[in-house]
Amino acid sequence: MILLSNISQRFERPDGGATLALHDVSLEIPRGEFLLLAGTNGSGKSTLLNVLAGVFPPTSGQVQIDGLDVTRHGPERRAVSLARVFQNPYLSTAGTLTVAENMRLAELRGGTRILRLGLNRTAKTRHADALAACGMGLENFLDRPTNTLSGGQRQALAVVMATIVTPKVLLLDEHTAALDPEAAEKVMQLTARLVSEHAITTVMVTHSLDHLPRFGTRAVLLHLGRVQEEWSGAEKSALTSNELQQRFAGLYGG
Ligand SMILES: Nc1ncnc2c1ncn2[C@@H]1O[C@H](COP(=O)(O)OP(=O)(O)OP(=O)(O)O)[C@@H](O)[C@H]1O
Ligand SMILES: [Mg+2]
């Protein structure tokens, strides 16, 4: 479980002022929850992911993961249990390495479990099986440099890499936003399946309003660094793009 308690994040601006990117945000994210984070531009979504990833410690407040206070732990220390996929396909995979080499690197994050697996199955079969499950033909590209893949193929690879060793926490920052609608849908379906199969505690930032009713177990709307509203269960499933658009228009108006 992730526990964010009274998180505030203040950034000093060059003009001497300051931006309060997060304002006293408290969130409890139970183990296995798939949380969607929506909100206006600059509402603090990426900042919240950065605080979760340990990119910087929050100005105030506490972050706990499975009962452990990780507020002051940096990204390297959290990397063992935390995986992240970015919007830009170039950031989550190494372009000059082959697909198989990227998969191997992803496996090494977990250490012992994979070493054990390695005794009875070759790495290549393991990688091919994991990639075949995406249904995007990636298993045929194992020896290709990753920079010869399309953006959609590369994001699918990034999602498989992020989940190949089940992380305690998966962070997705608009990871389908740069893809065409068909590739975006495939990568979202893949994400939803892997998150649910492995019951991974996941926080996904999205600007796609149709994601809110369709994916995840809870959705939170951020505005000006505060949680404005949240939906789950039947209420979330019943959300329509129209309603959400009006909700956003209201935020900008107010
Ligand atoms: N490293 C930083 N230094 C200074 N200001 C920052 C930094 N990161 C974010 N901010 C500011 O904090 C606020 C929240 O930014 P953040 O990137 O979290 O928004 P966001 O919700 O992810 O927006 P978007 O939807 O555009 O991606 C913005 O006003 C932004 O300019
Ligand atoms: Mg952002």
Coordinates of N, CA, C and O in Angstrom, one line a residue, residues 159-253:
V159 N 6.2 -1.4 -21.4 CA 5.2 -1.9 -20.3 C 5.5 -3.4 -19.9 O 5.5 -3.7 -18.7
V160 N 5.9 -4.2 -20.9 CA 6.3 -5.6 -20.6 C 7.6 -5.5 -19.7 O 7.7 -6.2 -18.7
M161 N 8.5 -4.6 -20.0 CA 9.8 -4.5 -19.2 C 9.5 -4.1 -17.8 O 10.0 -4.6 -16.8
A162 N 8.5 -3.1 -17.7 CA 8.2 -2.6 -16.4 C 7.5 -3.6 -15.5 O 7.5 -3.5 -14.2
T163 N 6.9 -4.6 -16.1 CA 6.1 -5.6 -15.3 C 6.8 -7.0 -15.3 O 6.2 -7.9 -14.6
I164 N 7.9 -7.2 -16.0 CA 8.4 -8.5 -16.1 C 8.9 -9.1 -14.7 O 8.8 -10.2 -14.4
V165 N 9.4 -8.2 -13.9 CA 9.6 -8.5 -12.5 C 8.6 -7.6 -11.8 O 8.6 -6.4 -11.9
T166 N 7.6 -8.3 -11.2 CA 6.4 -7.5 -10.6 C 6.9 -6.5 -9.7 O 7.5 -6.8 -8.6
P167 N 6.7 -5.2 -10.0 CA 7.1 -4.1 -9.1 C 6.1 -3.9 -8.0 O 4.9 -4.3 -8.2
K168 N 6.5 -3.3 -6.9 CA 5.6 -3.0 -5.8 C 4.7 -1.9 -6.3 O 3.5 -1.8 -6.0
V169 N 5.3 -1.0 -7.1 CA 4.5 0.2 -7.6 C 4.9 0.4 -9.1 O 6.1 0.4 -9.5
L170 N 3.9 0.6 -9.9 CA 4.1 1.0 -11.3 C 3.5 2.4 -11.6 O 2.4 2.7 -11.2
L171 N 4.4 3.2 -12.2 CA 4.0 4.6 -12.4 C 4.0 4.8 -13.9 O 5.0 4.5 -14.6
L172 N 2.9 5.3 -14.5 CA 2.7 5.5 -15.9 C 2.3 7.0 -16.1 O 1.3 7.4 -15.6
D173 N 3.2 7.7 -16.8 CA 2.9 9.1 -17.0 C 2.5 9.4 -18.5 O 3.4 9.5 -19.4
E174 N 1.2 9.3 -18.8 CA 0.7 9.5 -20.1 C 1.4 8.6 -21.1 O 1.8 9.1 -22.2
H175 N 1.6 7.4 -20.8 CA 2.4 6.5 -21.6 C 1.9 6.2 -23.0 O 2.5 5.6 -23.8
T176 N 0.6 6.5 -23.2 CA 0.0 6.2 -24.5 C -0.3 7.5 -25.3 O -0.8 7.5 -26.4
A177 N 0.1 8.7 -24.7 CA -0.3 9.9 -25.3 C 0.4 10.2 -26.7 O -0.2 10.9 -27.5
A178 N 1.6 9.7 -26.9 CA 2.3 10.0 -28.1 C 2.0 9.0 -29.2 O 2.6 9.0 -30.3
L179 N 1.0 8.1 -29.0 CA 0.7 7.0 -29.9 C -0.5 7.3 -30.7 O -1.4 8.0 -30.3
D180 N -0.6 6.6 -31.9 CA -1.9 6.8 -32.7 C -3.0 6.0 -32.0 O -2.7 5.2 -31.1
P181 N -4.2 6.3 -32.3 CA -5.3 5.7 -31.5 C -5.3 4.2 -31.4 O -5.6 3.6 -30.3
E182 N -4.9 3.5 -32.5 CA -4.9 2.1 -32.5 C -3.8 1.5 -31.6 O -4.0 0.6 -30.8
A183 N -2.6 2.1 -31.7 CA -1.5 1.6 -30.9 C -1.8 2.0 -29.4 O -1.5 1.2 -28.6
A184 N -2.3 3.2 -29.2 CA -2.6 3.6 -27.8 C -3.6 2.6 -27.2 O -3.4 2.2 -26.0
E185 N -4.6 2.2 -27.9 CA -5.6 1.2 -27.4 C -4.9 -0.1 -27.1 O -5.2 -0.7 -26.0
K186 N -4.1 -0.6 -28.0 CA -3.4 -1.9 -27.8 C -2.5 -1.8 -26.5 O -2.5 -2.7 -25.7
V187 N -1.8 -0.7 -26.4 CA -0.9 -0.6 -25.2 C -1.7 -0.4 -23.9 O -1.3 -1.0 -22.9
M188 N -2.8 0.2 -24.0 CA -3.7 0.4 -22.8 C -4.3 -1.0 -22.4 O -4.3 -1.4 -21.2
Q189 N -4.7 -1.8 -23.4 CA -5.3 -3.1 -23.2 C -4.2 -4.0 -22.5 O -4.5 -4.7 -21.5
L190 N -3.0 -3.9 -23.1 CA -1.9 -4.7 -22.5 C -1.6 -4.3 -21.1 O -1.4 -5.1 -20.2
T191 N -1.6 -2.9 -20.9 CA -1.3 -2.4 -19.5 C -2.3 -2.9 -18.5 O -2.0 -3.4 -17.5
A192 N -3.6 -2.8 -18.9 CA -4.7 -3.2 -18.0 C -4.6 -4.7 -17.7 O -4.8 -5.1 -16.5
R193 N -4.2 -5.5 -18.7 CA -4.2 -6.9 -18.5 C -3.0 -7.3 -17.5 O -3.2 -8.0 -16.6
L194 N -1.8 -6.7 -17.8 CA -0.7 -7.0 -16.9 C -0.9 -6.5 -15.5 O -0.5 -7.2 -14.5
V195 N -1.4 -5.3 -15.4 CA -1.7 -4.7 -14.0 C -2.6 -5.7 -13.3 O -2.4 -6.0 -12.1
S196 N -3.7 -6.1 -13.9 CA -4.7 -6.9 -13.2 C -4.1 -8.3 -13.0 O -4.3 -8.9 -11.9
E197 N -3.4 -8.9 -14.0 CA -2.9 -10.3 -13.8 C -1.9 -10.4 -12.6 O -1.9 -11.3 -11.8
H198 N -1.1 -9.3 -12.4 CA -0.1 -9.3 -11.3 C -0.5 -8.5 -10.1 O 0.3 -8.3 -9.2
A199 N -1.7 -8.0 -10.2 CA -2.3 -7.1 -9.1 C -1.3 -6.1 -8.7 O -0.9 -5.9 -7.5
I200 N -0.8 -5.3 -9.7 CA 0.3 -4.3 -9.4 C -0.4 -3.0 -8.9 O -1.3 -2.5 -9.6
T201 N 0.1 -2.5 -7.8 CA -0.3 -1.1 -7.4 C 0.2 -0.1 -8.4 O 1.4 0.0 -8.6
T202 N -0.8 0.5 -9.1 CA -0.4 1.3 -10.3 C -1.0 2.7 -10.2 O -2.2 2.9 -9.8
V203 N -0.2 3.7 -10.6 CA -0.7 5.1 -10.7 C -0.4 5.5 -12.1 O 0.7 5.6 -12.6
M204 N -1.5 5.8 -12.8 CA -1.4 6.2 -14.2 C -1.9 7.6 -14.5 O -3.1 7.9 -14.2
V205 N -1.1 8.5 -15.0 CA -1.6 9.8 -15.4 C -2.1 9.8 -16.8 O -1.5 9.1 -17.7
T206 N -3.3 10.4 -17.0 CA -3.9 10.4 -18.4 C -4.6 11.7 -18.6 O -5.2 12.2 -17.7
H207 N -4.6 12.1 -19.9 CA -5.4 13.2 -20.3 C -6.6 12.7 -21.2 O -7.4 13.5 -21.7
S208 N -6.6 11.4 -21.4 CA -7.6 10.8 -22.2 C -8.9 10.6 -21.4 O -8.9 9.6 -20.5
L209 N -9.9 11.4 -21.6 CA -11.1 11.3 -20.7 C -11.8 9.9 -20.8 O -12.4 9.5 -19.8
D210 N -11.7 9.3 -22.0 CA -12.4 8.0 -22.1 C -11.7 6.9 -21.3 O -12.2 5.8 -21.1
H211 N -10.4 7.2 -20.8 CA -9.8 6.2 -20.0 C -10.4 6.1 -18.6 O -10.4 5.0 -18.0
L212 N -11.0 7.2 -18.2 CA -11.5 7.2 -16.8 C -12.6 6.2 -16.5 O -12.5 5.5 -15.5
P213 N -13.6 6.1 -17.3 CA -14.6 5.1 -17.0 C -14.1 3.7 -17.4 O -14.6 2.7 -16.8
R214 N -13.2 3.6 -18.3 CA -12.9 2.2 -18.9 C -11.8 1.5 -18.1 O -11.7 0.3 -18.2
F215 N -10.8 2.2 -17.6 CA -9.7 1.6 -17.0 C -9.5 2.0 -15.5 O -10.0 3.0 -15.1
G216 N -8.8 1.1 -14.8 CA -8.5 1.4 -13.4 C -9.6 1.1 -12.4 O -10.7 0.8 -12.8
T217 N -9.2 1.2 -11.2 CA -10.2 0.9 -10.1 C -10.7 2.2 -9.4 O -11.7 2.2 -8.8
R218 N -9.9 3.3 -9.6 CA -10.3 4.6 -9.0 C -9.7 5.7 -9.9 O -8.6 5.5 -10.5
A219 N -10.4 6.8 -9.9 CA -9.9 8.0 -10.7 C -9.9 9.2 -9.8 O -10.9 9.4 -9.0
V220 N -8.8 10.0 -9.9 CA -8.7 11.2 -9.0 C -8.5 12.3 -10.0 O -7.7 12.3 -10.9
L221 N -9.2 13.4 -9.7 CA -9.0 14.6 -10.5 C -8.2 15.7 -9.7 O -8.6 16.1 -8.6
L222 N -7.1 16.1 -10.3 CA -6.3 17.1 -9.6 C -6.5 18.5 -10.3 O -6.7 18.6 -11.5
H223 N -6.4 19.5 -9.5 CA -6.4 20.9 -10.0 C -5.7 21.8 -9.1 O -5.9 21.8 -7.9
L224 N -4.7 22.6 -9.6 CA -3.9 23.5 -8.8 C -3.3 22.8 -7.6 O -3.3 23.3 -6.5
G225 N -2.9 21.6 -7.8 CA -2.2 20.9 -6.7 C -3.0 20.3 -5.6 O -2.5 19.8 -4.6
R226 N -4.3 20.2 -5.9 CA -5.2 19.7 -4.9 C -6.1 18.6 -5.5 O -6.4 18.7 -6.7
V227 N -6.5 17.6 -4.7 CA -7.5 16.6 -5.2 C -8.9 17.3 -5.2 O -9.3 17.8 -4.2
Q228 N -9.5 17.4 -6.4 CA -10.8 18.0 -6.5 C -11.9 17.0 -6.3 O -13.0 17.4 -5.8
E229 N -11.7 15.8 -6.8 CA -12.8 14.9 -6.9 C -12.2 13.5 -7.1 O -11.2 13.3 -7.7
E230 N -13.0 12.5 -6.7 CA -12.5 11.1 -7.1 C -13.8 10.2 -7.3 O -14.8 10.5 -6.7
W231 N -13.5 9.2 -8.1 CA -14.6 8.3 -8.5 C -14.1 6.9 -8.4 O -13.0 6.6 -8.8
S232 N -15.0 6.0 -8.1 CA -14.6 4.6 -8.2 C -15.9 3.8 -8.4 O -17.0 4.3 -8.4
G233 N -15.8 2.5 -8.6 CA -16.9 1.6 -8.8 C -17.9 2.0 -9.9 O -17.5 2.5 -10.9
A234 N -19.2 1.8 -9.6 CA -20.2 2.1 -10.6 C -20.2 3.6 -11.0 O -20.5 3.9 -12.2
E235 N -19.9 4.5 -10.1 CA -19.9 5.9 -10.3 C -18.8 6.2 -11.4 O -19.0 7.0 -12.3
K236 N -17.7 5.6 -11.3 CA -16.6 5.8 -12.2 C -17.0 5.2 -13.6 O -16.8 5.8 -14.6
S237 N -17.5 4.0 -13.6 CA -17.9 3.3 -14.9 C -18.9 4.1 -15.6 O -19.0 4.0 -16.8
A238 N -19.7 4.9 -14.9 CA -20.8 5.6 -15.5 C -20.4 7.0 -16.1 O -21.2 7.7 -16.7
L239 N -19.1 7.4 -15.8 CA -18.7 8.7 -16.3 C -18.7 8.8 -17.8 O -18.4 7.8 -18.5
T240 N -19.2 9.9 -18.3 CA -19.2 10.1 -19.7 C -18.2 11.2 -20.1 O -17.9 12.1 -19.3
S241 N -17.7 11.2 -21.3 CA -16.7 12.2 -21.8 C -17.4 13.6 -21.7 O -16.7 14.6 -21.3
N242 N -18.7 13.7 -22.0 CA -19.4 14.9 -21.9 C -19.4 15.5 -20.5 O -19.0 16.7 -20.3
E243 N -19.7 14.7 -19.5 CA -19.7 15.1 -18.1 C -18.3 15.6 -17.7 O -18.2 16.6 -17.0
L244 N -17.3 14.8 -18.1 CA -16.0 15.1 -17.7 C -15.5 16.4 -18.3 O -14.8 17.2 -17.7
Q245 N -15.9 16.6 -19.6 CA -15.5 17.8 -20.3 C -16.1 19.0 -19.6 O -15.4 20.0 -19.4
Q246 N -17.3 18.9 -19.1 CA -18.0 20.0 -18.4 C -17.3 20.2 -17.1 O -17.1 21.4 -16.6
R247 N -16.8 19.1 -16.4 CA -16.1 19.2 -15.1 C -14.8 20.0 -15.3 O -14.5 20.9 -14.5
F248 N -14.1 19.7 -16.4 CA -12.9 20.4 -16.7 C -13.2 21.9 -17.0 O -12.4 22.8 -16.6
A249 N -14.2 22.1 -17.8 CA -14.5 23.5 -18.2 C -14.8 24.3 -16.9 O -14.4 25.5 -16.8
G250 N -15.5 23.7 -16.0 CA -15.8 24.3 -14.7 C -14.5 24.7 -13.9 O -14.4 25.8 -13.3
L251 N -13.5 23.8 -14.0 CA -12.3 24.1 -13.3 C -11.6 25.3 -13.9 O -11.1 26.2 -13.2
Y252 N -11.6 25.3 -15.2 CA -10.9 26.5 -15.9 C -11.7 27.8 -15.6 O -11.1 28.8 -15.4
G253 N -13.0 27.6 -15.6 CA -13.8 28.8 -15.3 C -13.7 29.3 -13.9 O -13.7 30.5 -13.7

